[in-house]
Amino acid sequence: MLTQTLALFVAGSIASAAGAIAAESKHSPEIQRLITAAREKGEGELNLSWGSSLGGAAGAKRFEALLNRLYGINIRVGFTPAPSMTQMAGKVSLEVAAGQKPSTDILLGTESHYGDLLGRNVLEEYDYAKLSPRIIKEAVAFKNVGVEIAGIVPGITYNSDLVSPAEAPKKLADVLNPKWKGKIASTANAALFDRTAARPEWGAERMKGFVRKLSDQIGGLLRCQENNRIVSREFVMMVLNCGSYQIRREKAKGAPLEHIVPEDGSTVGFFHLGVPRNSAHPNLAKLYINALMSEEGQRMIYEMEFTDHYELPGSQSAAEIAHLKAKGIPVLKVGVKFIADHPELPKLSDELIRILRQR
C-alpha cells in the first residue's frame, strides 16, 4: 500500500511539474524572465490601492486567481481602498520623490493622471510590448510609462422614459434647445469639455462660448457617478457624462438610461496601469498588467466595468467605436501623448469649471 501511495505521489508530482513547465513554455521569454525574477527576489505578494474601479477588493481577488492560474504561481494580492485616482497619483508621486516604496505596486489612472506625472519621473519606463502580442503599440502609453487597459467614451446621458430617440441631441448645440432649460445637468468639474475643445470643429474660444450658454441652460451640477439623479427624473439628461461604460452598467441593472455620443464631441480616453518607480514588487506588477490585457483578463474587466480596450481582439466595446466610424464620425483619441502635447488643457479646464459654476 505504501509503495502504491508513493508511486501515485511521485506520478502526481511529475504531472504537476510537467504542467508547470508546459504553462511556462507558452509564455514569451520576457514573461518567463519576470516569473523567475519574482521568485528569486521573494515577491510573494502584490499590494494594490485604488477606489472601486476594476471591482475594488473583490476584483483584485478575481485577478489574483487569474494571475496564479496563468503563470503557475501562488501569490497573494492585497488591496487597500483609496479615495480617488487623483489623490493616489499625488500620494505615489510624493512617495517616489522621497525615495520611499509606493503605497501601491501598480498605479491606476486616466491619461490626465499619467500625463501629469510624465515630467516627475514617477512611473517606470518599460517596454510592455515585450510581454505579449496582445499589448499592441497603440495601447502602450507615451514613453512606455504604462498600458491602456480600457476605453472611456464620454457623451450625453438621458432618461429614456423622458426623452425619445428622436428628441435625443445629435450635436452639442442641440442641448441648448429652450425646452431643456433647467431640466439638464452637467458635471461640477466640467468633465471632458477641454478634450472636446481640441477637436477641429471646436477650439478653446468656441468651447468657452458654448459652455457659457450651457451654464444658463442647466439646472444643476452633478458628480460623474450621480446617474441616479437622471433615473429619478430630477434631470432629464447630463452633458457631458464621464463615459458610456457607466451607462451600460446602470442599464444592466434596469435603469432607463441611454448614452449618445454627439457628432461633434466624439473622444475616447483610457484607464491606464503602470508601475511606479521603487515598487516593492515590480516583476509581479508587470505580470499582473499582462494578465489584465489577456483575453480572459479583458473579459473580466468588461464584466466589472462594462468596458475594455476596443483595439484588442475579442473586445466587447469595439462595436461602439465601429458604430461611430461607420456613421462618419471621427473619434479623437486622447492618450498620454495627447495630454503631453496639449499643456494648455489644465488652464482651459479651470476656465470651463469657473464658467459652469457661475450659473
C-alpha positions as MATLAB code, in Angstrom:
seq = 'MLTQTLALFVAGSIASAAGAIAAESKHSPEIQRLITAAREKGEGELNLSWGSSLGGAAGAKRFEALLNRLYGINIRVGFTPAPSMTQMAGKVSLEVAAGQKPSTDILLGTESHYGDLLGRNVLEEYDYAKLSPRIIKEAVAFKNVGVEIAGIVPGITYNSDLVSPAEAPKKLADVLNPKWKGKIASTANAALFDRTAARPEWGAERMKGFVRKLSDQIGGLLRCQENNRIVSREFVMMVLNCGSYQIRREKAKGAPLEHIVPEDGSTVGFFHLGVPRNSAHPNLAKLYINALMSEEGQRMIYEMEFTDHYELPGSQSAAEIAHLKAKGIPVLKVGVKFIADHPELPKLSDELIRILRQR';
ca = [
       0.000    0.000    0.000;
       2.838    2.393    0.936;
       4.619    1.616   -2.323;
       1.454    2.301   -4.288;
       0.861    5.596   -2.411;
       4.443    6.715   -3.062;
       4.077    5.830   -6.728;
       0.913    7.883   -7.001;
       2.558   10.814   -5.181;
       5.601   10.750   -7.465;
       3.405   10.455  -10.552;
       1.297   13.375   -9.367;
       4.390   15.480   -8.663;
       5.824   14.714  -12.070;
       2.498   15.606  -13.731;
       2.305   18.836  -11.744;
       5.867   19.762  -12.662;
       5.214   18.902  -16.291;
       2.106   21.064  -16.222;
       4.051   23.995  -14.786;
       6.761   23.610  -17.430;
       4.137   23.440  -20.166;
       2.422   26.521  -18.749;
       5.693   28.460  -18.724;
       6.641   27.335  -22.216;
       3.595   29.032  -23.723;
       4.693   32.424  -22.404;
       7.026   34.905  -24.010;
      10.694   34.918  -22.904;
      10.027   38.173  -21.044;
       7.145   36.642  -19.085;
       9.332   33.692  -18.122;
      12.091   36.113  -17.067;
       9.664   38.024  -14.842;
       8.349   34.811  -13.243;
      11.908   33.743  -12.445;
      12.897   37.211  -11.198;
       9.837   37.418   -8.949;
      10.654   34.017   -7.480;
      14.347   34.845   -6.928;
      13.536   38.182   -5.272;
      10.925   36.674   -2.999;
       7.982   38.567   -4.465;
       5.199   36.558   -2.883;
       2.563   39.270   -2.771;
       1.301   42.273   -4.695;
      -0.013   45.409   -2.996;
      -2.692   47.399   -4.814;
      -4.551   50.545   -3.850;
      -7.298   52.372   -5.760;
     -11.019   53.027   -5.468;
     -13.923   50.884   -6.618;
     -12.666   50.649  -10.210;
     -11.821   47.195  -11.574;
     -14.128   45.674   -8.992;
     -12.276   47.063   -5.967;
     -11.228   44.442   -3.424;
     -13.436   41.715   -4.937;
     -11.999   42.385   -8.376;
      -8.458   42.202   -7.019;
      -9.160   38.700   -5.679;
     -10.544   37.603   -9.041;
      -7.475   38.908  -10.814;
      -5.291   37.209   -8.195;
      -6.774   33.865   -9.217;
      -6.224   34.689  -12.893;
      -2.619   35.712  -12.251;
      -1.815   32.486  -10.407;
      -3.561   30.337  -12.989;
      -1.896   31.988  -15.990;
       1.631   31.774  -14.658;
       1.553   28.691  -12.440;
       2.475   30.742   -9.366;
       0.962   31.180   -5.925;
       0.954   34.794   -4.791;
      -1.407   36.928   -2.775;
      -2.882   40.233   -3.939;
      -3.530   42.643   -1.090;
      -5.948   45.504   -1.712;
      -6.349   48.803    0.160;
      -9.186   51.156   -0.898;
      -8.046   54.623   -1.953;
     -10.165   57.803   -2.099;
      -9.585   58.758   -5.749;
      -7.215   58.315   -8.664;
      -6.110   61.925   -8.358;
      -5.257   61.627   -4.674;
      -3.493   58.308   -5.229;
      -1.409   59.744   -8.058;
      -0.372   62.617   -5.796;
       0.469   60.285   -2.937;
       2.591   57.987   -5.104;
       4.345   60.992   -6.613;
       5.408   62.204   -3.160;
       6.486   58.726   -2.079;
       8.668   58.199   -5.151;
      10.212   61.669   -4.801;
      11.107   60.828   -1.197;
      12.696   57.518   -2.213;
      10.029   55.509   -0.393;
       8.273   52.356   -1.502;
       4.968   53.413   -3.116;
       1.701   52.538   -1.378;
       0.661   50.604   -4.469;
       2.714   48.375   -6.762;
       0.537   49.457   -9.712;
      -0.952   52.887  -10.339;
      -4.427   53.059  -11.853;
      -5.219   56.326  -13.584;
      -6.520   58.047  -16.677;
      -4.446   59.799  -19.312;
      -4.759   63.005  -17.278;
      -3.104   61.454  -14.232;
      -0.394   59.807  -16.291;
       0.219   62.917  -18.358;
       0.621   64.981  -15.198;
       3.246   62.541  -13.883;
       5.359   62.440  -17.048;
       7.742   65.193  -16.038;
       8.121   63.937  -12.480;
       9.847   60.629  -13.227;
       7.270   58.785  -11.105;
       6.491   55.828  -13.364;
       8.963   53.230  -14.560;
       9.592   53.271  -18.295;
       9.300   49.690  -19.515;
       8.768   48.020  -22.884;
       5.360   46.485  -22.177;
       5.064   45.229  -25.753;
       7.604   42.519  -24.883;
       5.070   40.854  -22.619;
       2.559   39.698  -25.207;
       1.466   40.267  -28.824;
      -1.841   41.466  -27.339;
      -0.105   44.522  -25.927;
      -0.078   46.382  -29.215;
       1.950   49.559  -29.615;
      -1.256   51.607  -29.817;
      -2.112   50.513  -26.256;
       1.253   51.403  -24.729;
       1.308   54.841  -23.140;
       3.664   57.575  -24.272;
       7.248   56.989  -23.120;
       6.309   53.431  -22.097;
       5.048   54.547  -18.686;
       2.034   52.258  -18.708;
      -0.638   50.437  -20.682;
      -4.147   51.450  -21.701;
      -6.404   48.714  -20.359;
      -9.881   50.043  -21.209;
     -11.540   52.856  -23.135;
     -13.701   55.732  -21.876;
     -16.161   57.234  -24.377;
     -17.936   60.324  -22.984;
     -21.223   61.630  -24.293;
     -24.706   62.612  -23.161;
     -26.772   60.576  -20.715;
     -30.545   60.837  -20.957;
     -33.557   59.263  -19.304;
     -35.161   57.120  -21.979;
     -38.572   57.401  -20.279;
     -38.477   61.181  -20.724;
     -36.509   61.663  -23.938;
     -37.329   59.767  -27.117;
     -34.579   58.698  -29.534;
     -35.896   61.286  -31.998;
     -35.542   64.047  -29.380;
     -32.092   62.964  -28.190;
     -29.371   65.504  -29.017;
     -27.311   64.756  -32.099;
     -24.838   67.600  -31.606;
     -23.802   69.519  -28.524;
     -25.714   72.629  -29.610;
     -28.936   70.593  -29.504;
     -28.878   70.613  -25.690;
     -29.362   74.399  -25.822;
     -32.929   73.967  -27.067;
     -35.176   76.107  -24.809;
     -37.356   73.097  -23.989;
     -34.474   71.618  -21.968;
     -33.803   74.747  -19.921;
     -33.486   73.911  -16.250;
     -34.015   70.207  -16.945;
     -30.462   69.191  -17.793;
     -27.324   68.869  -15.687;
     -23.602   68.972  -16.218;
     -20.684   67.899  -14.046;
     -19.146   70.083  -11.354;
     -15.685   69.611  -12.893;
     -16.780   70.353  -16.482;
     -15.678   66.836  -17.328;
     -14.167   66.303  -20.775;
     -15.186   69.594  -22.373;
     -11.491   70.546  -22.527;
     -10.663   67.469  -24.643;
     -13.662   68.058  -26.868;
     -12.336   71.571  -27.477;
      -9.311   70.003  -29.176;
     -11.488   68.645  -31.956;
     -11.056   70.623  -35.207;
     -14.627   71.973  -35.228;
     -14.258   73.497  -31.771;
     -11.195   75.220  -30.338;
     -10.865   76.787  -26.886;
     -12.762   80.027  -27.516;
     -15.722   78.412  -29.229;
     -15.953   75.836  -26.434;
     -15.917   78.556  -23.771;
     -18.755   80.279  -25.633;
     -20.756   77.064  -25.704;
     -20.200   76.385  -22.000;
     -21.360   79.923  -21.164;
     -24.646   79.170  -22.915;
     -24.814   75.761  -21.259;
     -24.342   77.326  -17.816;
     -27.561   79.316  -18.396;
     -29.351   76.170  -19.545;
     -28.540   73.694  -16.799;
     -30.498   73.128  -13.611;
     -27.662   71.665  -11.556;
     -24.146   70.252  -11.362;
     -23.549   66.591  -10.545;
     -20.717   64.222   -9.828;
     -19.933   61.767  -12.602;
     -21.463   58.842  -10.737;
     -24.786   60.527   -9.926;
     -26.750   58.852  -12.682;
     -29.417   58.094  -10.075;
     -30.500   61.725  -10.344;
     -31.223   61.169  -14.028;
     -33.035   57.930  -13.228;
     -35.132   59.689  -10.555;
     -36.192   62.310  -13.157;
     -34.659   65.197  -11.234;
     -32.900   65.908  -14.547;
     -33.638   64.538  -17.996;
     -30.007   64.422  -19.147;
     -26.345   65.007  -18.240;
     -23.995   66.872  -20.591;
     -21.240   65.628  -20.785;
     -21.071   62.388  -18.840;
     -17.891   60.550  -17.832;
     -18.191   57.537  -20.087;
     -20.633   55.207  -21.764;
     -19.404   52.312  -19.628;
     -21.197   53.826  -16.621;
     -24.469   53.920  -18.539;
     -24.112   50.321  -19.744;
     -23.542   49.286  -16.143;
     -26.692   51.074  -14.958;
     -28.761   49.765  -17.855;
     -27.752   46.232  -16.917;
     -29.474   46.901  -13.582;
     -32.633   48.024  -15.361;
     -32.119   51.798  -15.272;
     -33.985   53.753  -18.007;
     -30.824   55.402  -19.312;
     -29.304   55.868  -22.744;
     -25.985   57.252  -23.903;
     -25.381   59.153  -27.103;
     -22.097   60.489  -28.473;
     -22.541   63.926  -30.071;
     -21.406   64.015  -33.686;
     -19.171   66.975  -32.858;
     -17.995   65.647  -29.492;
     -16.586   62.176  -30.081;
     -13.499   61.431  -27.987;
     -12.040   58.361  -26.297;
      -9.799   58.307  -23.243;
      -8.422   55.394  -21.236;
      -7.848   53.743  -17.908;
      -4.123   53.002  -17.517;
      -1.983   50.724  -15.389;
       1.730   51.270  -14.817;
       4.448   50.509  -12.283;
       5.733   53.298  -10.018;
       9.471   53.564   -9.530;
      10.718   51.915   -6.304;
       7.794   49.463   -6.434;
       8.255   46.685   -3.881;
       7.109   44.019   -6.360;
       7.861   45.273   -9.886;
       8.059   41.861  -11.540;
       4.680   40.695  -10.254;
       3.234   44.099  -11.131;
       4.153   43.664  -14.797;
       2.755   40.129  -14.802;
      -0.499   41.480  -13.347;
      -0.777   44.108  -16.075;
      -0.168   41.476  -18.733;
      -2.848   39.265  -17.179;
      -5.398   42.082  -17.455;
      -4.525   42.503  -21.112;
      -5.058   38.795  -21.814;
      -8.278   37.729  -23.489;
      -9.646   36.414  -20.192;
      -8.458   39.497  -18.323;
     -10.249   41.799  -20.753;
     -13.455   39.753  -20.399;
     -13.213   40.136  -16.636;
     -12.664   43.887  -16.917;
     -15.775   44.152  -19.060;
     -17.791   42.116  -16.550;
     -16.789   44.593  -13.839;
     -16.652   47.904  -15.717;
     -18.647   47.364  -18.934;
     -15.657   48.499  -20.975;
     -12.415   47.037  -22.279;
      -9.790   48.031  -24.839;
     -11.598   48.388  -28.147;
      -8.472   47.739  -30.235;
      -7.848   44.246  -28.863;
      -9.228   41.025  -30.388;
     -12.419   39.931  -28.666;
     -13.287   43.419  -27.405;
     -16.918   43.838  -26.356;
     -16.747   47.644  -26.552;
     -15.304   47.743  -30.075;
     -18.787   47.943  -31.587;
     -19.306   51.383  -30.055;
     -16.249   52.840  -31.821;
     -17.052   50.961  -35.021;
     -20.593   52.395  -34.979;
     -19.275   55.954  -34.724;
     -16.790   55.434  -37.532;
     -19.459   53.817  -39.710;
     -21.536   56.989  -39.323;
     -18.554   59.021  -40.482;
     -17.910   60.468  -37.026;
     -14.171   60.812  -36.382;
     -13.099   59.765  -32.881;
     -10.391   61.836  -31.212;
      -8.068   59.534  -29.260;
      -6.974   61.188  -26.037;
      -3.975   59.298  -24.685;
      -0.980   60.281  -22.570;
       0.843   61.746  -25.574;
      -2.184   63.898  -26.362;
      -2.068   65.299  -22.831;
       1.674   65.930  -23.149;
       1.156   67.690  -26.482;
      -1.592   69.945  -25.071;
      -0.187   71.596  -21.930;
      -2.898   74.242  -22.214;
      -5.644   71.804  -21.181;
      -5.439   72.251  -17.375;
      -5.847   76.014  -17.695;
      -8.742   75.594  -20.126;
     -10.375   73.081  -17.803;
     -10.147   75.548  -14.898;
     -11.767   78.248  -17.037;
     -14.599   75.956  -18.099;
     -15.232   74.922  -14.490;
     -15.404   78.558  -13.448;
     -17.856   79.344  -16.246;
     -20.158   76.446  -15.350;
     -20.161   77.371  -11.672;
     -21.121   80.963  -12.391;
     -24.603   79.891  -13.379;
];
